[in-house]
Amino acid sequence: MELAGKRIILGLTGGIACYKAAELARGLTKAGASVQVVMTQAASQFITSITMQALTGRQVYTDQWDARVDNNMPHIDLTRDVDAILIAPCSANFISKLAHGACDDLLSTLCLARPAALPLMIAPAMNVEMWQNPATQRNVRQLKDDCIGILGPEAGEQACGETGMGRMLEPEQLLEEIIAAFQPKIMIGKRVLVTAGPTFEPIDPVRGISNLSSGKMGYAIARAAREAGAEVMLISGPTALATPHGVHRINVQTAEQMYDVVMSHIDAQDVFVAVAAVADWRIAKVSEQKLKKDEHGGFPQLQFALNQDILADVAALANKPYCVGFAAESEQLLRNGEAKRKKKGIPLLVGNIGHRTFGKDENELMLFDDNGHTHLPLADKQKLARQLIAEIARRTS
Ligand code: CTP
């Protein structure tokens, strides 16, 4: 439960994206947060307070003059004991009100009356022309100056039928952002490059050799690094996973492609985390045509060639980043882990304990460095990824 114990005000303003706020409220609640919904009158035109109440298990507030609040000051009462305010969807009108400090309804008043240290984030949602209008852009700049977090928007098809910037982020992405907001910013100013997933080495146009890596651990590490404030690039083999929000992802297929992309971006990096299960061998000569089974009078004879070791080559660079490797050893992890760390010439090697981690949501790790080894017990991969990023941050600060 990544938001256990967190109290969040979810503000809804007028916009069709209110329907997504229902799913967001559910996601926040499932993640352990207690969610207090506050809606504007305009939001009530798009979704009912009953829906939001049912999803959060709490009465919804819409009115500045709500007799349910003993002292009749909901704008003060509601904001004194919370950890964050998120306005999703946030309309152009509400952005304008925030930029000018207007307070003519409950939601805008509680935003103005919030304690100075209470984080306020908004997820803009509006028509593309409204978003691009210089007045809105001016207001958004003002909000940034006022340290209000702006989540999105993104480009895409809009409910009005037009296409462009202004779509609200998806509930899942907003949930990631809220969780990120509560993580310690221990990697601010750092650039981190992560490889993840399997590689696919073609045999012919329709066949190839791959492995069972799901990419989950690498993606979790990329997300954790970004949550910690780093600028993150993820170089990924074929996976079915969604890109963590705010991470720059480049897709590759083969080990050779992964090598080239890593090498062309490595100069700028502070940290390199090689999580990908890179194929050690490729097919020496990939057939241009599909191999036919009767052509060989038996089985095709495949010749293999050795792939370059991305991690070892990065670790050998003169201006190398801090290098972290992974090892999937099926036996003798303690001995093999330390030996592999030395062989690769890296300061930190992460051993998967047990080799059946592929595709699972949980993992158990052993970290090897100059001082010996550290055990990270069995846990959810995202939790482990945050622990690992904390270990890397400690060693690189
Ligand atoms: N790795 C890499 N490029 C390769 C092979 C591996 O960058 N061509 C990286 C992996 O991303 C991982 C680490 O090296 O971080 C360890 O990979 P592993 O396959 O366990 O080690 P090998 O050196 O290939 O040793 P072996 O297969 O003999 O166990």
Tab-separated table of C-alpha atoms and ligand atoms in Angstrom:
chain	number	residue	atom	x	y	z
A	1	MET	CA	0.000	0.000	0.000
A	2	GLU	CA	2.131	2.812	-1.339
A	3	LEU	CA	-0.079	5.587	0.050
A	4	ALA	CA	-0.914	4.011	3.408
A	5	GLY	CA	-1.645	6.691	5.986
A	6	LYS	CA	-1.672	9.540	3.450
A	7	ARG	CA	-4.564	11.980	3.466
A	8	ILE	CA	-5.317	13.571	0.119
A	9	ILE	CA	-7.845	16.170	-0.979
A	10	LEU	CA	-9.006	15.355	-4.506
A	11	GLY	CA	-10.531	18.461	-6.079
A	12	LEU	CA	-12.719	18.154	-9.172
A	13	THR	CA	-13.470	21.095	-11.447
A	14	GLY	CA	-15.712	21.284	-14.507
A	15	GLY	CA	-14.644	19.103	-17.410
A	16	ILE	CA	-15.529	15.863	-19.118
A	17	ALA	CA	-12.358	14.320	-17.633
A	18	CYS	CA	-14.331	14.136	-14.355
A	19	TYR	CA	-15.194	10.595	-15.385
A	20	LYS	CA	-11.505	9.718	-15.039
A	21	ALA	CA	-11.455	11.250	-11.555
A	22	ALA	CA	-13.711	8.410	-10.406
A	23	GLU	CA	-11.064	5.866	-11.368
A	24	LEU	CA	-8.354	8.032	-9.836
A	25	ALA	CA	-10.271	8.196	-6.533
A	26	ARG	CA	-10.537	4.416	-6.593
A	27	GLY	CA	-6.809	4.024	-7.329
A	28	LEU	CA	-5.814	6.401	-4.541
A	29	THR	CA	-8.077	4.592	-2.090
A	30	LYS	CA	-6.778	1.171	-3.143
A	31	ALA	CA	-3.223	2.442	-2.648
A	32	GLY	CA	-4.114	3.127	0.986
A	33	ALA	CA	-4.829	6.885	0.932
A	34	SER	CA	-7.822	8.423	2.614
A	35	VAL	CA	-9.365	10.640	-0.013
A	36	GLN	CA	-11.521	13.683	0.661
A	37	VAL	CA	-13.293	14.838	-2.483
A	38	VAL	CA	-14.173	18.510	-2.942
A	39	MET	CA	-16.062	19.448	-6.100
A	40	THR	CA	-16.968	22.714	-7.773
A	41	GLN	CA	-20.524	23.318	-8.973
A	42	ALA	CA	-19.310	22.878	-12.545
A	43	ALA	CA	-17.796	19.457	-11.685
A	44	SER	CA	-21.216	18.388	-10.351
A	45	GLN	CA	-22.551	18.828	-13.874
A	46	PHE	CA	-20.234	16.038	-15.060
A	47	ILE	CA	-20.253	13.529	-12.207
A	48	THR	CA	-22.359	13.179	-9.070
A	49	SER	CA	-21.048	13.563	-5.553
A	50	ILE	CA	-22.754	10.232	-4.760
A	51	THR	CA	-20.367	8.438	-7.141
A	52	MET	CA	-17.338	10.062	-5.520
A	53	GLN	CA	-18.683	9.403	-2.027
A	54	ALA	CA	-19.234	5.722	-2.800
A	55	LEU	CA	-15.700	5.355	-4.180
A	56	THR	CA	-13.952	7.109	-1.308
A	57	GLY	CA	-16.240	6.199	1.579
A	58	ARG	CA	-16.409	9.858	2.591
A	59	GLN	CA	-18.959	12.611	2.233
A	60	VAL	CA	-18.140	15.031	-0.558
A	61	TYR	CA	-17.946	18.804	-0.054
A	62	THR	CA	-19.056	21.283	-2.692
A	63	ASP	CA	-20.333	24.250	-0.740
A	64	GLN	CA	-18.439	26.947	1.105
A	65	TRP	CA	-21.435	27.290	3.428
A	66	ASP	CA	-21.747	23.651	4.430
A	67	ALA	CA	-23.629	23.282	7.717
A	68	ARG	CA	-21.991	19.861	8.304
A	69	VAL	CA	-18.790	21.631	9.369
A	70	ASP	CA	-19.206	22.692	13.004
A	71	ASN	CA	-17.479	26.048	12.779
A	72	ASN	CA	-18.616	26.674	9.210
A	73	MET	CA	-15.067	27.014	7.988
A	74	PRO	CA	-14.543	24.008	5.705
A	75	HIS	CA	-11.786	25.818	3.786
A	76	ILE	CA	-9.689	25.803	6.974
A	77	ASP	CA	-10.836	22.552	8.546
A	78	LEU	CA	-10.349	20.404	5.453
A	79	THR	CA	-6.784	21.529	4.764
A	80	ARG	CA	-5.215	21.368	8.210
A	81	ASP	CA	-4.655	17.652	8.493
A	82	VAL	CA	-3.828	16.541	4.960
A	83	ASP	CA	-0.657	15.580	3.080
A	84	ALA	CA	-1.460	16.856	-0.425
A	85	ILE	CA	-4.106	18.472	-2.600
A	86	LEU	CA	-4.625	17.269	-6.168
A	87	ILE	CA	-7.005	19.042	-8.534
A	88	ALA	CA	-7.959	16.578	-11.286
A	89	PRO	CA	-9.379	17.588	-13.664
A	90	CYS	CA	-8.254	21.187	-13.397
A	91	SER	CA	-10.086	23.480	-15.838
A	92	ALA	CA	-8.691	26.591	-17.548
A	93	ASN	CA	-10.978	28.652	-15.340
A	94	PHE	CA	-9.657	27.070	-12.165
A	95	ILE	CA	-6.042	27.557	-13.303
A	96	SER	CA	-6.882	31.217	-13.828
A	97	LYS	CA	-8.377	31.441	-10.335
A	98	LEU	CA	-5.320	29.801	-8.747
A	99	ALA	CA	-2.970	32.116	-10.652
A	100	HIS	CA	-4.787	35.171	-9.327
A	101	GLY	CA	-5.538	33.973	-5.822
A	102	ALA	CA	-9.288	34.119	-6.406
A	103	CYS	CA	-11.476	32.414	-3.825
A	104	ASP	CA	-15.121	32.426	-4.782
A	105	ASP	CA	-16.037	28.826	-4.017
A	106	LEU	CA	-14.985	26.164	-1.520
A	107	LEU	CA	-12.265	24.547	-3.655
A	108	SER	CA	-10.505	27.762	-4.660
A	109	THR	CA	-10.806	29.091	-1.104
A	110	LEU	CA	-9.263	26.018	0.471
A	111	CYS	CA	-6.401	26.153	-2.049
A	112	LEU	CA	-5.701	29.750	-1.021
A	113	ALA	CA	-6.094	28.939	2.668
A	114	ARG	CA	-3.832	25.860	2.599
A	115	PRO	CA	-0.723	25.867	4.800
A	116	ALA	CA	2.281	27.100	2.808
A	117	ALA	CA	4.097	23.761	2.976
A	118	LEU	CA	1.135	21.670	1.813
A	119	PRO	CA	1.834	20.399	-1.724
A	120	LEU	CA	-0.738	21.395	-4.350
A	121	MET	CA	-0.759	19.618	-7.715
A	122	ILE	CA	-3.046	20.109	-10.674
A	123	ALA	CA	-3.874	17.912	-13.663
A	124	PRO	CA	-5.027	20.307	-16.400
A	125	ALA	CA	-7.767	19.101	-18.754
A	126	MET	CA	-9.184	21.286	-21.509
A	127	ASN	CA	-9.580	21.875	-25.218
A	128	VAL	CA	-6.306	22.358	-27.120
A	129	GLU	CA	-7.033	26.009	-28.004
A	130	MET	CA	-7.880	26.810	-24.400
A	131	TRP	CA	-4.602	25.215	-23.280
A	132	GLN	CA	-2.537	27.029	-25.908
A	133	ASN	CA	-4.185	30.385	-25.294
A	134	PRO	CA	-1.534	32.859	-24.097
A	135	ALA	CA	-3.700	33.683	-21.085
A	136	THR	CA	-3.678	30.042	-19.926
A	137	GLN	CA	0.033	29.682	-20.636
A	138	ARG	CA	0.705	32.869	-18.660
A	139	ASN	CA	-1.355	31.508	-15.773
A	140	VAL	CA	0.459	28.149	-15.871
A	141	ARG	CA	3.827	29.938	-15.684
A	142	GLN	CA	2.537	31.769	-12.638
A	143	LEU	CA	1.510	28.504	-10.992
A	144	LYS	CA	4.991	27.072	-11.621
A	145	ASP	CA	6.495	30.177	-10.013
A	146	ASP	CA	4.190	29.571	-7.064
A	147	CYS	CA	5.558	25.982	-6.744
A	148	ILE	CA	2.288	24.345	-7.741
A	149	GLY	CA	2.945	20.982	-9.423
A	150	ILE	CA	1.631	20.737	-12.990
A	151	LEU	CA	0.929	17.124	-14.014
A	152	GLY	CA	0.464	16.941	-17.779
A	153	PRO	CA	-1.548	17.554	-19.837
A	154	GLU	CA	-0.735	15.292	-22.751
A	155	ALA	CA	-1.551	15.407	-26.434
A	156	GLY	CA	-4.191	13.243	-28.042
A	157	GLU	CA	-7.766	12.958	-29.155
A	158	GLN	CA	-10.123	15.170	-27.188
A	159	ALA	CA	-13.748	14.711	-26.163
A	160	CYS	CA	-14.689	17.730	-28.303
A	161	GLY	CA	-13.413	15.935	-31.396
A	162	GLU	CA	-10.280	18.046	-31.820
A	163	THR	CA	-6.773	16.694	-31.373
A	164	GLY	CA	-3.866	18.228	-29.497
A	165	MET	CA	-2.454	19.155	-26.120
A	166	GLY	CA	-4.947	19.315	-23.271
A	167	ARG	CA	-5.937	15.754	-22.414
A	168	MET	CA	-5.748	14.961	-18.734
A	169	LEU	CA	-3.158	12.317	-17.801
A	170	GLU	CA	-4.611	8.859	-17.295
A	171	PRO	CA	-5.604	7.939	-13.705
A	172	GLU	CA	-2.752	5.395	-13.540
A	173	GLN	CA	-0.206	8.081	-14.481
A	174	LEU	CA	-1.636	10.522	-11.931
A	175	LEU	CA	-1.454	7.832	-9.280
A	176	GLU	CA	2.233	7.302	-10.147
A	177	GLU	CA	2.791	11.054	-9.831
A	178	ILE	CA	1.140	11.239	-6.409
A	179	ILE	CA	3.187	8.301	-5.144
A	180	ALA	CA	6.300	9.975	-6.594
A	181	ALA	CA	5.489	13.211	-4.779
A	182	PHE	CA	5.926	11.406	-1.465
A	183	GLN	CA	9.310	9.836	-2.282
A	184	PRO	CA	12.497	11.492	-0.997
A	185	LYS	CA	14.240	13.479	-3.763
A	186	ILE	CA	17.609	11.830	-3.281
A	187	MET	CA	18.638	11.805	-6.938
A	188	ILE	CA	17.900	15.356	-7.995
A	189	GLY	CA	20.254	16.569	-10.727
A	190	LYS	CA	21.383	13.000	-11.554
A	191	ARG	CA	21.033	11.370	-14.957
A	192	VAL	CA	20.339	7.663	-14.877
A	193	LEU	CA	20.353	5.213	-17.770
A	194	VAL	CA	18.639	1.850	-17.276
A	195	THR	CA	18.573	-1.162	-19.614
A	196	ALA	CA	15.643	-3.522	-19.140
A	197	GLY	CA	13.829	-6.510	-20.554
A	198	PRO	CA	15.091	-9.297	-22.786
A	199	THR	CA	16.765	-8.943	-26.153
A	200	PHE	CA	15.519	-10.730	-29.233
A	201	GLU	CA	18.100	-12.205	-31.571
A	202	PRO	CA	16.605	-13.004	-34.976
A	203	ILE	CA	17.219	-16.282	-36.802
A	204	ASP	CA	15.188	-15.335	-39.864
A	205	PRO	CA	12.387	-12.803	-40.531
A	206	VAL	CA	9.885	-14.694	-38.364
A	207	ARG	CA	11.969	-16.527	-35.762
A	208	GLY	CA	14.410	-15.628	-33.078
A	209	ILE	CA	15.939	-16.391	-29.692
A	210	SER	CA	14.929	-14.539	-26.560
A	211	ASN	CA	14.584	-15.175	-22.824
A	212	LEU	CA	11.974	-14.987	-20.075
A	213	SER	CA	12.861	-11.527	-18.719
A	214	SER	CA	9.647	-9.527	-18.251
A	215	GLY	CA	11.404	-6.184	-17.757
A	216	LYS	CA	9.524	-5.586	-14.482
A	217	MET	CA	12.612	-5.045	-12.311
A	218	GLY	CA	14.259	-2.661	-14.790
A	219	TYR	CA	11.061	-0.661	-15.254
A	220	ALA	CA	10.592	-0.487	-11.476
A	221	ILE	CA	14.148	0.854	-11.116
A	222	ALA	CA	13.593	3.449	-13.847
A	223	ARG	CA	10.413	4.567	-12.088
A	224	ALA	CA	12.081	4.678	-8.672
A	225	ALA	CA	14.982	6.763	-10.021
A	226	ARG	CA	12.556	9.213	-11.586
A	227	GLU	CA	10.528	9.380	-8.357
A	228	ALA	CA	13.774	10.264	-6.594
A	229	GLY	CA	14.170	13.262	-8.914
A	230	ALA	CA	16.588	11.859	-11.526
A	231	GLU	CA	16.337	12.372	-15.280
A	232	VAL	CA	15.864	8.822	-16.510
A	233	MET	CA	16.418	7.119	-19.843
A	234	LEU	CA	15.155	3.557	-20.245
A	235	ILE	CA	16.530	1.407	-23.053
A	236	SER	CA	14.207	-1.502	-23.337
A	237	GLY	CA	14.058	-4.799	-25.161
A	238	PRO	CA	10.613	-6.107	-26.193
A	239	THR	CA	8.173	-6.027	-23.252
A	240	ALA	CA	4.456	-5.444	-22.764
A	241	LEU	CA	5.008	-2.951	-19.928
A	242	ALA	CA	3.829	0.671	-19.815
A	243	THR	CA	6.557	3.306	-19.696
A	244	PRO	CA	6.842	4.818	-16.202
A	245	HIS	CA	5.534	8.369	-16.366
A	246	GLY	CA	8.240	10.952	-17.002
A	247	VAL	CA	10.817	8.391	-18.160
A	248	HIS	CA	12.312	8.680	-21.649
A	249	ARG	CA	12.132	5.237	-23.252
A	250	ILE	CA	13.945	3.957	-26.335
A	251	ASN	CA	12.921	0.564	-27.697
A	252	VAL	CA	15.425	-1.878	-29.129
A	253	GLN	CA	15.263	-5.485	-30.180
A	254	THR	CA	18.737	-6.981	-30.381
A	255	ALA	CA	21.765	-6.873	-28.087
A	256	GLU	CA	23.702	-5.030	-30.806
A	257	GLN	CA	21.017	-2.325	-31.006
A	258	MET	CA	20.994	-2.044	-27.215
A	259	TYR	CA	24.786	-1.688	-27.248
A	260	ASP	CA	24.695	1.100	-29.861
A	261	VAL	CA	21.938	3.075	-28.129
A	262	VAL	CA	23.592	2.781	-24.712
A	263	MET	CA	26.960	3.875	-26.091
A	264	SER	CA	25.492	6.877	-27.889
A	265	HIS	CA	23.902	8.176	-24.663
A	266	ILE	CA	26.362	7.089	-22.001
A	267	ASP	CA	28.537	10.214	-21.945
A	268	ALA	CA	25.870	12.322	-20.285
A	269	GLN	CA	25.012	9.798	-17.552
A	270	ASP	CA	25.863	9.788	-13.849
A	271	VAL	CA	24.562	6.281	-13.177
A	272	PHE	CA	24.178	3.215	-15.416
A	273	VAL	CA	21.981	0.356	-14.188
A	274	ALA	CA	22.203	-2.690	-16.465
A	275	VAL	CA	19.145	-4.757	-15.670
A	276	ALA	CA	18.477	-6.132	-19.153
A	277	ALA	CA	18.857	-9.848	-19.739
A	278	VAL	CA	21.078	-9.313	-22.760
A	279	ALA	CA	21.585	-12.335	-24.977
A	280	ASP	CA	25.174	-13.512	-24.786
A	281	TRP	CA	25.038	-14.798	-28.359
A	282	ARG	CA	23.386	-13.805	-31.603
A	283	ILE	CA	22.941	-15.767	-34.801
A	284	ALA	CA	26.052	-15.077	-36.875
A	285	LYS	CA	24.225	-14.828	-40.178
A	286	VAL	CA	20.527	-13.994	-40.030
A	287	SER	CA	18.683	-15.565	-42.954
A	288	GLU	CA	16.988	-12.981	-45.158
A	289	GLN	CA	14.266	-15.459	-46.045
A	290	LYS	CA	12.252	-17.689	-43.751
A	291	LEU	CA	14.086	-21.004	-43.301
A	292	LYS	CA	12.125	-23.884	-44.813
A	293	LYS	CA	12.112	-27.120	-42.904
A	294	ASP	CA	12.708	-29.391	-45.905
A	295	GLU	CA	15.654	-27.350	-47.258
A	296	HIS	CA	18.244	-28.844	-44.923
A	297	GLY	CA	17.197	-32.429	-44.920
A	298	GLY	CA	17.358	-32.270	-41.124
A	299	PHE	CA	17.819	-29.445	-38.663
A	300	PRO	CA	19.186	-26.019	-39.615
A	301	GLN	CA	22.751	-25.515	-38.443
A	302	LEU	CA	22.822	-22.190	-36.604
A	303	GLN	CA	26.166	-20.484	-36.159
A	304	PHE	CA	26.420	-18.200	-33.119
A	305	ALA	CA	28.532	-15.092	-32.582
A	306	LEU	CA	29.373	-13.507	-29.234
A	307	ASN	CA	27.569	-10.260	-28.359
A	308	GLN	CA	29.550	-7.441	-26.855
A	309	ASP	CA	29.170	-7.039	-23.108
A	310	ILE	CA	27.479	-3.645	-22.698
A	311	LEU	CA	28.074	-3.346	-18.978
A	312	ALA	CA	31.738	-4.382	-19.094
A	313	ASP	CA	32.417	-1.947	-21.960
A	314	VAL	CA	30.685	0.943	-20.157
A	315	ALA	CA	32.623	0.111	-16.989
A	316	ALA	CA	35.867	0.308	-19.004
A	317	LEU	CA	35.212	3.843	-20.298
A	318	ALA	CA	37.527	6.602	-19.090
A	319	ASN	CA	34.652	8.838	-17.929
A	320	LYS	CA	32.345	6.035	-16.861
A	321	PRO	CA	29.190	6.635	-14.845
A	322	TYR	CA	28.604	4.762	-11.571
A	323	CYS	CA	27.870	1.251	-12.890
A	324	VAL	CA	25.412	-1.217	-11.390
A	325	GLY	CA	25.076	-4.723	-12.790
A	326	PHE	CA	22.590	-7.514	-12.228
A	327	ALA	CA	23.250	-11.217	-12.021
A	328	ALA	CA	20.836	-14.080	-12.341
A	329	GLU	CA	22.850	-16.901	-10.802
A	330	SER	CA	21.207	-20.256	-10.353
A	331	GLU	CA	23.771	-21.478	-7.784
A	332	GLN	CA	26.437	-20.272	-5.364
A	333	LEU	CA	25.237	-16.665	-5.476
A	334	LEU	CA	27.619	-15.447	-2.777
A	335	ARG	CA	30.750	-16.678	-4.552
A	336	ASN	CA	29.603	-16.096	-8.113
A	337	GLY	CA	28.155	-12.649	-7.351
A	338	GLU	CA	31.389	-11.219	-6.023
A	339	ALA	CA	33.389	-12.898	-8.800
A	340	LYS	CA	31.083	-11.398	-11.435
A	341	ARG	CA	31.360	-7.928	-9.893
A	342	LYS	CA	35.156	-8.111	-10.149
A	343	LYS	CA	35.056	-9.554	-13.671
A	344	LYS	CA	32.790	-6.770	-14.880
A	345	GLY	CA	34.866	-4.123	-13.097
A	346	ILE	CA	31.876	-2.475	-11.403
A	347	PRO	CA	31.382	-1.006	-7.917
A	348	LEU	CA	27.944	-2.564	-7.293
A	349	LEU	CA	26.443	-5.854	-8.411
A	350	VAL	CA	22.884	-6.890	-7.601
A	351	GLY	CA	22.207	-10.602	-7.401
A	352	ASN	CA	18.716	-12.016	-7.850
A	353	ILE	CA	18.324	-14.621	-5.137
A	354	GLY	CA	16.900	-17.647	-6.879
A	355	HIS	CA	16.662	-17.655	-10.643
A	356	ARG	CA	12.867	-17.893	-10.805
A	357	THR	CA	12.310	-14.154	-10.511
A	358	PHE	CA	11.539	-13.698	-14.227
A	359	GLY	CA	8.003	-12.401	-14.728
A	360	LYS	CA	7.195	-12.308	-10.991
A	361	ASP	CA	6.077	-9.211	-9.069
A	362	GLU	CA	8.347	-9.993	-6.125
A	363	ASN	CA	12.059	-10.448	-5.816
A	364	GLU	CA	14.828	-10.852	-3.252
A	365	LEU	CA	18.224	-9.264	-3.798
A	366	MET	CA	21.801	-9.445	-2.578
A	367	LEU	CA	24.004	-6.398	-3.159
A	368	PHE	CA	27.762	-6.873	-3.577
A	369	ASP	CA	30.228	-4.020	-3.208
A	370	ASP	CA	33.720	-3.355	-1.822
A	371	ASN	CA	32.388	-3.730	1.721
A	372	GLY	CA	30.832	-7.161	1.272
A	373	HIS	CA	27.219	-8.007	0.724
A	374	THR	CA	23.830	-6.627	1.833
A	375	HIS	CA	20.568	-8.566	1.759
A	376	LEU	CA	17.304	-6.942	0.603
A	377	PRO	CA	14.582	-9.391	1.703
A	378	LEU	CA	11.707	-10.638	-0.449
A	379	ALA	CA	9.428	-7.756	-1.394
A	380	ASP	CA	7.424	-6.227	-4.195
A	381	LYS	CA	9.773	-5.253	-7.071
A	382	GLN	CA	8.792	-1.564	-6.871
A	383	LYS	CA	9.599	-1.449	-3.171
A	384	LEU	CA	12.921	-3.197	-3.789
A	385	ALA	CA	13.665	-0.781	-6.624
A	386	ARG	CA	13.214	2.170	-4.242
A	387	GLN	CA	15.531	0.524	-1.719
A	388	LEU	CA	18.111	-0.070	-4.433
A	389	ILE	CA	17.888	3.549	-5.632
A	390	ALA	CA	18.432	4.666	-2.018
A	391	GLU	CA	21.560	2.431	-1.869
A	392	ILE	CA	22.824	3.875	-5.169
A	393	ALA	CA	22.070	7.453	-4.051
A	394	ARG	CA	24.005	6.878	-0.832
A	395	ARG	CA	27.014	5.589	-2.772
A	396	THR	CA	26.979	8.389	-5.362
A	397	SER	CA	26.217	11.460	-3.273
B	1	CTP	N1	25.129	-7.610	-19.601
B	1	CTP	C1	25.357	-6.658	-20.570
B	1	CTP	N2	25.664	-7.033	-21.841
B	1	CTP	C2	25.781	-8.330	-22.163
B	1	CTP	C3	25.543	-9.326	-21.180
B	1	CTP	C4	25.220	-8.922	-19.901
B	1	CTP	O1	25.264	-5.461	-20.287
B	1	CTP	N3	26.080	-8.656	-23.405
B	1	CTP	C5	24.830	-7.175	-18.233
B	1	CTP	C6	23.456	-7.520	-17.736
B	1	CTP	O2	22.547	-6.471	-18.002
B	1	CTP	C7	23.697	-7.712	-16.243
B	1	CTP	C8	25.103	-8.224	-16.154
B	1	CTP	O3	25.700	-7.869	-17.391
B	1	CTP	O4	23.705	-6.479	-15.567
B	1	CTP	C9	25.257	-9.681	-15.868
B	1	CTP	O5	24.849	-10.461	-16.895
B	1	CTP	P1	24.998	-12.074	-16.857
B	1	CTP	O6	24.398	-12.576	-18.122
B	1	CTP	O7	24.516	-12.603	-15.562
B	1	CTP	O8	26.533	-12.252	-16.814
B	1	CTP	P2	27.541	-12.836	-17.808
B	1	CTP	O9	28.716	-11.985	-17.723
B	1	CTP	O10	26.883	-12.990	-19.136
B	1	CTP	O11	27.906	-14.212	-17.175
B	1	CTP	P3	27.275	-15.702	-17.333
B	1	CTP	O12	26.244	-15.654	-18.431
B	1	CTP	O13	28.427	-16.511	-17.645
B	1	CTP	O14	26.671	-16.005	-16.000
